[in-house]
CSV table of C-alpha atoms and ligand atoms in Angstrom, one decimal:
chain,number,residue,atom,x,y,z
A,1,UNK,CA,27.4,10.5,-8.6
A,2,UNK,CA,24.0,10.6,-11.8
A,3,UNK,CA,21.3,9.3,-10.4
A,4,UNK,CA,19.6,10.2,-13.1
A,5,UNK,CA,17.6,8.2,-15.2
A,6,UNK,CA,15.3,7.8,-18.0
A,7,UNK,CA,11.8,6.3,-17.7
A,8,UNK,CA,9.0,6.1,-20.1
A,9,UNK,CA,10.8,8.9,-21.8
A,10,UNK,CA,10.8,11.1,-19.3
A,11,UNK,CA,14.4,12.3,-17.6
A,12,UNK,CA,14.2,11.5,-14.2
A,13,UNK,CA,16.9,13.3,-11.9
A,14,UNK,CA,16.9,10.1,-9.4
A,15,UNK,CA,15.2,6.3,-9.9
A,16,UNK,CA,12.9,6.9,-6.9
A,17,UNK,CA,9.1,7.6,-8.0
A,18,UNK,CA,6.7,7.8,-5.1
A,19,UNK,CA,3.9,5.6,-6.4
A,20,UNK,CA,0.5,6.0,-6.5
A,21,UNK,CA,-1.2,6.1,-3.5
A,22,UNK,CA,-2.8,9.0,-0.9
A,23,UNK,CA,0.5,9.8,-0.2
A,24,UNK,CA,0.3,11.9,-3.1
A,25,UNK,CA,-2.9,13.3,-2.7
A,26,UNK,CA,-2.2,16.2,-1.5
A,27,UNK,CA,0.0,19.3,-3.0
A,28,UNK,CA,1.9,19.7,0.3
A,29,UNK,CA,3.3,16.0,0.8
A,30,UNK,CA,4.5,15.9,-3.0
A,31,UNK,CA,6.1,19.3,-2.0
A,32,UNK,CA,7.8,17.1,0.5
A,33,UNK,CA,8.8,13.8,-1.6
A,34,UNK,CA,10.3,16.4,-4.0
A,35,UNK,CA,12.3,18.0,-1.5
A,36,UNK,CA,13.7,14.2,-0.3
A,37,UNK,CA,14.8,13.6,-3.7
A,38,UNK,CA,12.3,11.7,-5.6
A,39,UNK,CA,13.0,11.5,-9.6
A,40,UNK,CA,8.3,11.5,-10.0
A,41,UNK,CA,5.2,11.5,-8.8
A,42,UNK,CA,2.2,9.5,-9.6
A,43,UNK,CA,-1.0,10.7,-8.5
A,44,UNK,CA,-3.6,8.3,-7.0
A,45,UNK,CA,-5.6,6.6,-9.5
A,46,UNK,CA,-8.9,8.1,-11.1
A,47,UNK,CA,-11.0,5.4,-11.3
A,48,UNK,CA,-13.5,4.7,-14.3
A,49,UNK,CA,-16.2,4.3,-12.0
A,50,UNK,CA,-15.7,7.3,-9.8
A,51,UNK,CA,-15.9,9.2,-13.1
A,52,UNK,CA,-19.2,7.7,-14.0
A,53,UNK,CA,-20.5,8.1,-10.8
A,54,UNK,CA,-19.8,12.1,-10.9
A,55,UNK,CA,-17.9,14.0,-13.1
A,56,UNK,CA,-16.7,16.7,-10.9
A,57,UNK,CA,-14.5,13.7,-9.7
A,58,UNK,CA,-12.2,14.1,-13.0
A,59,UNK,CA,-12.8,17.8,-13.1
A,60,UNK,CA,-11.0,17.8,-9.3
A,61,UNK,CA,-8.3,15.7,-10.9
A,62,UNK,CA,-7.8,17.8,-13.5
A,63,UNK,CA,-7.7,20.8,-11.2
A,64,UNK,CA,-4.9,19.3,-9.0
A,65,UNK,CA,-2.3,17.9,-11.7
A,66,UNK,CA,-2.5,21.6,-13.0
A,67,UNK,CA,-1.5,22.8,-9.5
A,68,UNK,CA,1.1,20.0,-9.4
A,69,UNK,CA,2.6,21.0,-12.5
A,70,UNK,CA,2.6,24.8,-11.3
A,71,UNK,CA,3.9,24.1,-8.4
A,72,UNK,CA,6.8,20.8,-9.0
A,73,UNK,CA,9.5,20.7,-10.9
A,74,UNK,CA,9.7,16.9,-10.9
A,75,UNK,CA,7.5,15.1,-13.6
A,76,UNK,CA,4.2,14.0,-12.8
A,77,UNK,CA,2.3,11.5,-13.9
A,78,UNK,CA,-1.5,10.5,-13.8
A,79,UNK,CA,-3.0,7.5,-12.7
A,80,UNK,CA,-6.3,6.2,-14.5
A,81,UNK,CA,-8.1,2.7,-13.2
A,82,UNK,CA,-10.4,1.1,-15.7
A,83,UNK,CA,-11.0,-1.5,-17.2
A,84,UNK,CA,-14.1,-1.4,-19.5
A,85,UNK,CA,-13.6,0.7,-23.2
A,86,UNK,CA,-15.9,3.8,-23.3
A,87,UNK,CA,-16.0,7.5,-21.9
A,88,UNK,CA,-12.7,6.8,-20.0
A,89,UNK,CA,-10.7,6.7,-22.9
A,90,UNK,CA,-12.1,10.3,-23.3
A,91,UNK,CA,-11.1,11.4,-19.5
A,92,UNK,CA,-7.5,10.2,-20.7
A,93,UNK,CA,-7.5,12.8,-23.2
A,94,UNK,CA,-8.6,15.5,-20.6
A,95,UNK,CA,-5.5,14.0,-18.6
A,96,UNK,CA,-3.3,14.6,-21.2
A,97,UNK,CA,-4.5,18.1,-21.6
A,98,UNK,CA,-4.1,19.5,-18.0
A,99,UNK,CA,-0.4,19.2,-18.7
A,100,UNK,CA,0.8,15.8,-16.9
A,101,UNK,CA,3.8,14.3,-17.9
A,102,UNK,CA,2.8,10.4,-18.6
A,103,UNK,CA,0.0,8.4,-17.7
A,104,UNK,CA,-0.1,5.0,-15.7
A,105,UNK,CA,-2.9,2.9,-16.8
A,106,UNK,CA,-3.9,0.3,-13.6
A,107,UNK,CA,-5.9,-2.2,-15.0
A,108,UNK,CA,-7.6,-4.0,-12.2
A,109,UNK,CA,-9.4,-6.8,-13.0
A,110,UNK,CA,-10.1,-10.6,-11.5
A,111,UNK,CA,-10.8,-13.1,-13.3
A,112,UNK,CA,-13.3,-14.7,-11.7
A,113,UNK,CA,-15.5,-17.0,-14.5
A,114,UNK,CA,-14.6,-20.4,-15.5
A,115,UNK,CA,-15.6,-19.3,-18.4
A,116,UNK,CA,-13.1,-17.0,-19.9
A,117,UNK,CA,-9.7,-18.1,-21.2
A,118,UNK,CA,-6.6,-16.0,-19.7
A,119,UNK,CA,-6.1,-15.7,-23.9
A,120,UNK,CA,-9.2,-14.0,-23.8
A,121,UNK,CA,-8.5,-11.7,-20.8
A,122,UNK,CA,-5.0,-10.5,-22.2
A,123,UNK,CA,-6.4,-9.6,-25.3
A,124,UNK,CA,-9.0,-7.6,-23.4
A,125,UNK,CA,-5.9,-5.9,-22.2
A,126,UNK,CA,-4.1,-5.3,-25.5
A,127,UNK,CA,-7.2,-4.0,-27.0
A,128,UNK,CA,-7.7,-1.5,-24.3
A,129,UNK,CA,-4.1,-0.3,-24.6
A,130,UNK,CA,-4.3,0.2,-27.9
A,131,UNK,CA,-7.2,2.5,-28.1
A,132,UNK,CA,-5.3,4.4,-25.2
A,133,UNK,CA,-2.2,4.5,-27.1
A,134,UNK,CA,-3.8,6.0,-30.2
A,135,UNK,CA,-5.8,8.5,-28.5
A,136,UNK,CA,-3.1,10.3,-26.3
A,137,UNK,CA,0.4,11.4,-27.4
A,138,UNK,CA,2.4,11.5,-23.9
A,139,UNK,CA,3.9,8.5,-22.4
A,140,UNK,CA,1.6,5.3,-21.0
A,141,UNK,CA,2.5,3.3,-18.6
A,142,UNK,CA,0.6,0.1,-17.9
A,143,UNK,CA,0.4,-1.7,-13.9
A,144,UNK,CA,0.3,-4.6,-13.8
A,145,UNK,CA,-0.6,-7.5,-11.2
A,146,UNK,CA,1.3,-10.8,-11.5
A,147,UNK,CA,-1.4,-13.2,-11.9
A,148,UNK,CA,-0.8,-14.2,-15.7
A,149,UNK,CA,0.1,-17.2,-17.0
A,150,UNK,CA,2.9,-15.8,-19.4
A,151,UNK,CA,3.7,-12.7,-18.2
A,152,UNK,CA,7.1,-12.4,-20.4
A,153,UNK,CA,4.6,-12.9,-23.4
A,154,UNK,CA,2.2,-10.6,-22.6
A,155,UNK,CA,4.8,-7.8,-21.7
A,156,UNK,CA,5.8,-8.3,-25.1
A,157,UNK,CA,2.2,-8.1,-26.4
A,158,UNK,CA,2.0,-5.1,-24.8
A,159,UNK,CA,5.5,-3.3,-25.7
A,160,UNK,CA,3.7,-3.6,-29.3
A,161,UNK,CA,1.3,-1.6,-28.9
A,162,UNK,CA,3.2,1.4,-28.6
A,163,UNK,CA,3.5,2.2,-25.0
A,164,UNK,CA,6.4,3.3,-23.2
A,165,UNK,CA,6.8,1.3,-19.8
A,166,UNK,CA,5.2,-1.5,-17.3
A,167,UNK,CA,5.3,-1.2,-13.8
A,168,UNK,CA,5.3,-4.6,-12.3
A,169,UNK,CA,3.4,-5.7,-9.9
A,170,UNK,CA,0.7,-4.1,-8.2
A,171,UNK,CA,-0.4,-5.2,-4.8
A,172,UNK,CA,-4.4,-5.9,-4.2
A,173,UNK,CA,-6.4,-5.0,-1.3
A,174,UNK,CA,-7.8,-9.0,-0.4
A,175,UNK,CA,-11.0,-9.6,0.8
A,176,UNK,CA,-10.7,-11.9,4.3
A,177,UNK,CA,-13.8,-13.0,6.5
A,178,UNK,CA,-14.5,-12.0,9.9
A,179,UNK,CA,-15.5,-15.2,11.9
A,180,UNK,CA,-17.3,-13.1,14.0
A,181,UNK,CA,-20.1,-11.3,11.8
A,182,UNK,CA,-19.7,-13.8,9.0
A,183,UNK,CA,-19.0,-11.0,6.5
A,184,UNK,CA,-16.5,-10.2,3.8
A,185,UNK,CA,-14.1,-7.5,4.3
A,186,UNK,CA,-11.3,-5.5,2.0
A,187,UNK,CA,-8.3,-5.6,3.5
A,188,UNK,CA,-4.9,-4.0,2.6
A,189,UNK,CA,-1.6,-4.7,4.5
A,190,UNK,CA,1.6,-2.9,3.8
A,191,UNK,CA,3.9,-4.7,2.1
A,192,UNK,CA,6.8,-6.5,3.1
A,193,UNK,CA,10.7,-6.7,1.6
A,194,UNK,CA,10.3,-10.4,1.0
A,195,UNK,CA,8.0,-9.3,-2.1
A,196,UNK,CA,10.6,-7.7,-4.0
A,197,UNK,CA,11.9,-11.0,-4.9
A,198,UNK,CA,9.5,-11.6,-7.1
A,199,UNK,CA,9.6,-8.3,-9.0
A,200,UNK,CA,13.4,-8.3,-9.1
A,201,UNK,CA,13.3,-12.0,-10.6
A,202,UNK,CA,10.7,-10.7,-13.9
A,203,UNK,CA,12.3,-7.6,-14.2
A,204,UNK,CA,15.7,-9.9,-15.2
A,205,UNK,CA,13.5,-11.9,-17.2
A,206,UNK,CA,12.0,-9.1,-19.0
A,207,UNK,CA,15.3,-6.7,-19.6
A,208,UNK,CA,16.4,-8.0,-22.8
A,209,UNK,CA,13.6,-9.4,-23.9
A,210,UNK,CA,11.6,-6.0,-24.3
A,211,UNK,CA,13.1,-2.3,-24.7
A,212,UNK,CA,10.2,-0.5,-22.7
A,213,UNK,CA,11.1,0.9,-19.5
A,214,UNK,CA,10.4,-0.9,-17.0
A,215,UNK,CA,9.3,-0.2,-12.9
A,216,UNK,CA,9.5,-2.2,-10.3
A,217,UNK,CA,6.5,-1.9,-7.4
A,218,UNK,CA,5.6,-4.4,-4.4
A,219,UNK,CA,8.2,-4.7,-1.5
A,220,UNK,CA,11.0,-2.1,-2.1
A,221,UNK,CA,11.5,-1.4,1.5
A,222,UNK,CA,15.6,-0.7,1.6
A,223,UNK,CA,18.6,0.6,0.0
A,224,UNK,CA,19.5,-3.2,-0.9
A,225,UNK,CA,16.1,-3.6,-2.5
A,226,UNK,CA,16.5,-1.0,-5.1
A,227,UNK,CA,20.0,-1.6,-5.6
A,228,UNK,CA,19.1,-4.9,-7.2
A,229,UNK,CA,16.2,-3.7,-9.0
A,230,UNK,CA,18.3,-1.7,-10.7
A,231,UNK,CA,21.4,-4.1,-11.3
A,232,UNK,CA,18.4,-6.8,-13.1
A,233,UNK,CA,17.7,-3.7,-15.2
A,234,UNK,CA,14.9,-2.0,-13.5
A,235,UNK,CA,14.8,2.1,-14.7
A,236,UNK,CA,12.7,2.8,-11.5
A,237,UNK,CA,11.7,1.9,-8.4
A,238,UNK,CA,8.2,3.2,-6.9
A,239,UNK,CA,8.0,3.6,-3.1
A,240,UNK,CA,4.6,3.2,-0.9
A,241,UNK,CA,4.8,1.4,1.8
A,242,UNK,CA,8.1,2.3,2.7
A,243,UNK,CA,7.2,6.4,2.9
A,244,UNK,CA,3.9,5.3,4.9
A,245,UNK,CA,6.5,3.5,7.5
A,246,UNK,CA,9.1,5.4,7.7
A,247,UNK,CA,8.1,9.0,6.4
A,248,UNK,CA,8.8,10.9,3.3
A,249,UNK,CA,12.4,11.7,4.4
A,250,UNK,CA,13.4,7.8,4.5
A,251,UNK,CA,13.8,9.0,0.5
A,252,UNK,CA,17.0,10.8,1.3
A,253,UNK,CA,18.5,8.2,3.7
A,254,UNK,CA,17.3,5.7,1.0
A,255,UNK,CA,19.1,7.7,-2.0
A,256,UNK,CA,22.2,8.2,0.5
A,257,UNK,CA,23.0,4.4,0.6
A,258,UNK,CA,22.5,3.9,-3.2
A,259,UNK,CA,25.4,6.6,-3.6
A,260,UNK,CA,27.3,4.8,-0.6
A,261,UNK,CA,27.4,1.4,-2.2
A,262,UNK,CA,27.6,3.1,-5.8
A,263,UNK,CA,30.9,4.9,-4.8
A,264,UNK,CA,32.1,1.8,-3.3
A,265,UNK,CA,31.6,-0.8,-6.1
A,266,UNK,CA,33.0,2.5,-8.5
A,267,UNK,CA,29.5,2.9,-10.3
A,268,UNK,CA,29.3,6.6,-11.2
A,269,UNK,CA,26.2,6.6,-12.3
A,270,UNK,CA,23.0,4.5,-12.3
A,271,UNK,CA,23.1,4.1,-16.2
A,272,UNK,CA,26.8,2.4,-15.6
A,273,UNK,CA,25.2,-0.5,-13.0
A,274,UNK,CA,21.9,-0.8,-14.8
A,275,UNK,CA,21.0,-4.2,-16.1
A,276,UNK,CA,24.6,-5.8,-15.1
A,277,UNK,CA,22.8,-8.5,-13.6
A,278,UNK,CA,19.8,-8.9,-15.9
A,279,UNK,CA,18.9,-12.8,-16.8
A,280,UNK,CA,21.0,-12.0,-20.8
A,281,UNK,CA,23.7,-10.3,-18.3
A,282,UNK,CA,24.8,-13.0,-16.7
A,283,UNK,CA,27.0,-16.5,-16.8
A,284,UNK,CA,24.7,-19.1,-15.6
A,285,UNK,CA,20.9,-17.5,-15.3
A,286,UNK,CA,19.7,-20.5,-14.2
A,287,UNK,CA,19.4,-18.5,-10.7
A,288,UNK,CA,16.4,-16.7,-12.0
A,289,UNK,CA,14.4,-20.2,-13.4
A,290,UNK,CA,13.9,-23.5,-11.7
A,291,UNK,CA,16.8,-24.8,-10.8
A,292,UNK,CA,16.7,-21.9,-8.2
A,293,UNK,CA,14.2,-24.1,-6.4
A,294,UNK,CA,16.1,-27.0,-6.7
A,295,UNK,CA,19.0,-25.8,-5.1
A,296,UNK,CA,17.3,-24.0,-1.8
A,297,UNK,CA,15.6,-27.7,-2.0
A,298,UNK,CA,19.2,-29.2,-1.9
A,299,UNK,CA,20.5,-26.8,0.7
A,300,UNK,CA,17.8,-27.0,3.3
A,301,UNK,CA,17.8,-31.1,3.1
B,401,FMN,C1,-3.3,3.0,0.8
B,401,FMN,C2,-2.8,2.6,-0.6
B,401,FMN,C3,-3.5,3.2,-1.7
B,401,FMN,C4,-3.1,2.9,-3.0
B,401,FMN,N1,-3.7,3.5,-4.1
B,401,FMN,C5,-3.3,3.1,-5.3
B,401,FMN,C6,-3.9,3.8,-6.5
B,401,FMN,O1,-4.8,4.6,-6.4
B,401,FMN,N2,-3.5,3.4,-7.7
B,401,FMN,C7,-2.5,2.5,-7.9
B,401,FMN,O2,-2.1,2.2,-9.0
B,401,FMN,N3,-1.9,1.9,-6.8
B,401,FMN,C8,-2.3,2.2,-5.6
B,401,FMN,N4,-1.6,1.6,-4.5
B,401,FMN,C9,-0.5,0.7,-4.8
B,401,FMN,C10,0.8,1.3,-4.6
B,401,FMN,O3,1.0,2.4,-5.5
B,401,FMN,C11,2.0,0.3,-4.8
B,401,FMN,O4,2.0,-0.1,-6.2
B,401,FMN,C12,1.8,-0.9,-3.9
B,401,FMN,O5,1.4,-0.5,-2.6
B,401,FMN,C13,3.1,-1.7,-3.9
B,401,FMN,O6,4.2,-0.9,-3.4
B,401,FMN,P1,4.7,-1.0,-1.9
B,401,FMN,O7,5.1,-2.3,-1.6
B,401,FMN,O8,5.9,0.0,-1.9
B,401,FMN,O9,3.6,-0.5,-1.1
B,401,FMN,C14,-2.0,2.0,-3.2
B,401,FMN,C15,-1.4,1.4,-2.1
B,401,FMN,C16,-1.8,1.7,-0.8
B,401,FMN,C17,-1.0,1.1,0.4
């Protein structure tokens, strides 16, 4: 059975990336996602403001995808949060330097004023991916969050500036209000299955409309919820949550039900089942759009 895979350019020997998160933090629990079979690793995100705040913070970074990449034999890939053009772009370049294999770009950014058009925003976004494109050679990947008005337009947008995947869609820490203190506070649940729904419906959307690679993130919990990430055309699935729940090793038990439905459904190989149920894959689409709600509307009256 191949597991194998190719994302952002990069061979991967199985679809399972352990996403960014402090589950990666630290040399000796990659040591251990490696060992349960995952194809990457992303590091946990540098943020722009970290690295204004004090330098040493990318100099660490630096330090410890060197030690990664001495130490792993599965890619790994950098994580850089920012959102603002300036001396970042520069700490991309360090990235790219201390030997990592690709580089995730999270942009992060809510639009809070009335005054600024979502056209406005994306192009904010394009902008910024271009100067990143031009300015480092490996692989860029760019996160995304969900809240966009055209998402299949500006995926497009984005596949022509050059980069090499989209991982779609982050999940947000949410600020809620204690009613006892009257004050704001971040919060950050783990996620749930239910949200890989939404992923698995824009990533058959998106498969033959763009040729990036594309990763789905948010809600892959099981062996079923990869399976049809993959089938919509999905190249790989990142894991957080999951590994946070049920440890690193739920990796292998994860990768052994792929190969047990693979082998029974006479897939060989991820490649073979990839994309055979994207939206241009199939009959009647119709699933993935509207009339999807009109039918659950029918069925539950
Ligand atoms: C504690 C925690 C820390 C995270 N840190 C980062 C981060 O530094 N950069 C990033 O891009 N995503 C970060 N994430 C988001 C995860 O990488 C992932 O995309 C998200 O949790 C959705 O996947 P899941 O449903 O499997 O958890 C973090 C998530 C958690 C729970």
């Amino acid at each position: 059975m191949k597991l194998s895979t190719r994302y952002c350019g990069l061979q991967l020997k199985t679809p399972l990336i352990a996403s960014a998160s402090p589950l990666t933090a630290e040399l000796a629990s990659a040591q251990r996602l490696e060992a349960a079979g995952v194809g990457a690793i992303i590091l946990p995100s540098l943020f722009e403001e970290a690295v204004r705040a004090d330098v040493r913070n990318l100099d660490q970074y630096v330090d410890r995808i060197k030690r990664y990449k001495d130490t792993l034999g599965i890619p790994v890939i950098s994580s850089l949060n920012g959102i603002t053009e300036g001396g970042w772009l520069e700490q991309a370049a360090r990235l790219e330097q201390s030997g990592c294999d690709a580089l995730e770009l999270n942009i992060y950014y809510v639009a809070a004023s009335a005054k600024e058009s979502s056209d406005h925003i994306e192009r904010r976004y394009i902008d910024l991916v271009y100067k990143l494109r031009a300015h480092i050679g490996i692989p860029v990947s760019v996160k995304l969050t969900y809240q966009f008005s055209s998402i299949a337009h500006l995926v497009k947008r984005l596949e022509e500036t050059g980069i090499d995947g989209v991982v779609l869609f982050n999940r947000f820490y949410l600020p809620d209000i204690d009613l006892e203190t009257l004050t704001i506070n971040p919060t950050l649940h783990l996620s749930h299955s239910t949200e890989a729904l939404m992923r698995i419906r824009w990533i058959a959307i998106l498969r033959d409309q763009v040729n990036l690679s594309l990763a789905a993130t948010g809600g892959f919990h099981t062996v079923d919820d990869i399976l049809k990430a993959l089938l919509v055309g999905a190249d790989a699935v990142q894991l957080c949550s999951v590994l946070f729940q049920q440890g690193v090793d739920e990796v292998e038990r994860l990768l052994a039900g792929m190969q047990e439905w693979m082998a029974r459904k006479g897939y060989d190989s991820v490649h073979a089942m990839k994309g055979k149920m994207s939206y241009g894959n199939l009959k009647d689409p119709s699933g993935f759009e509207r009339s999807n709600y009109l039918s659950v509307l029918e069925h539950n009256s």
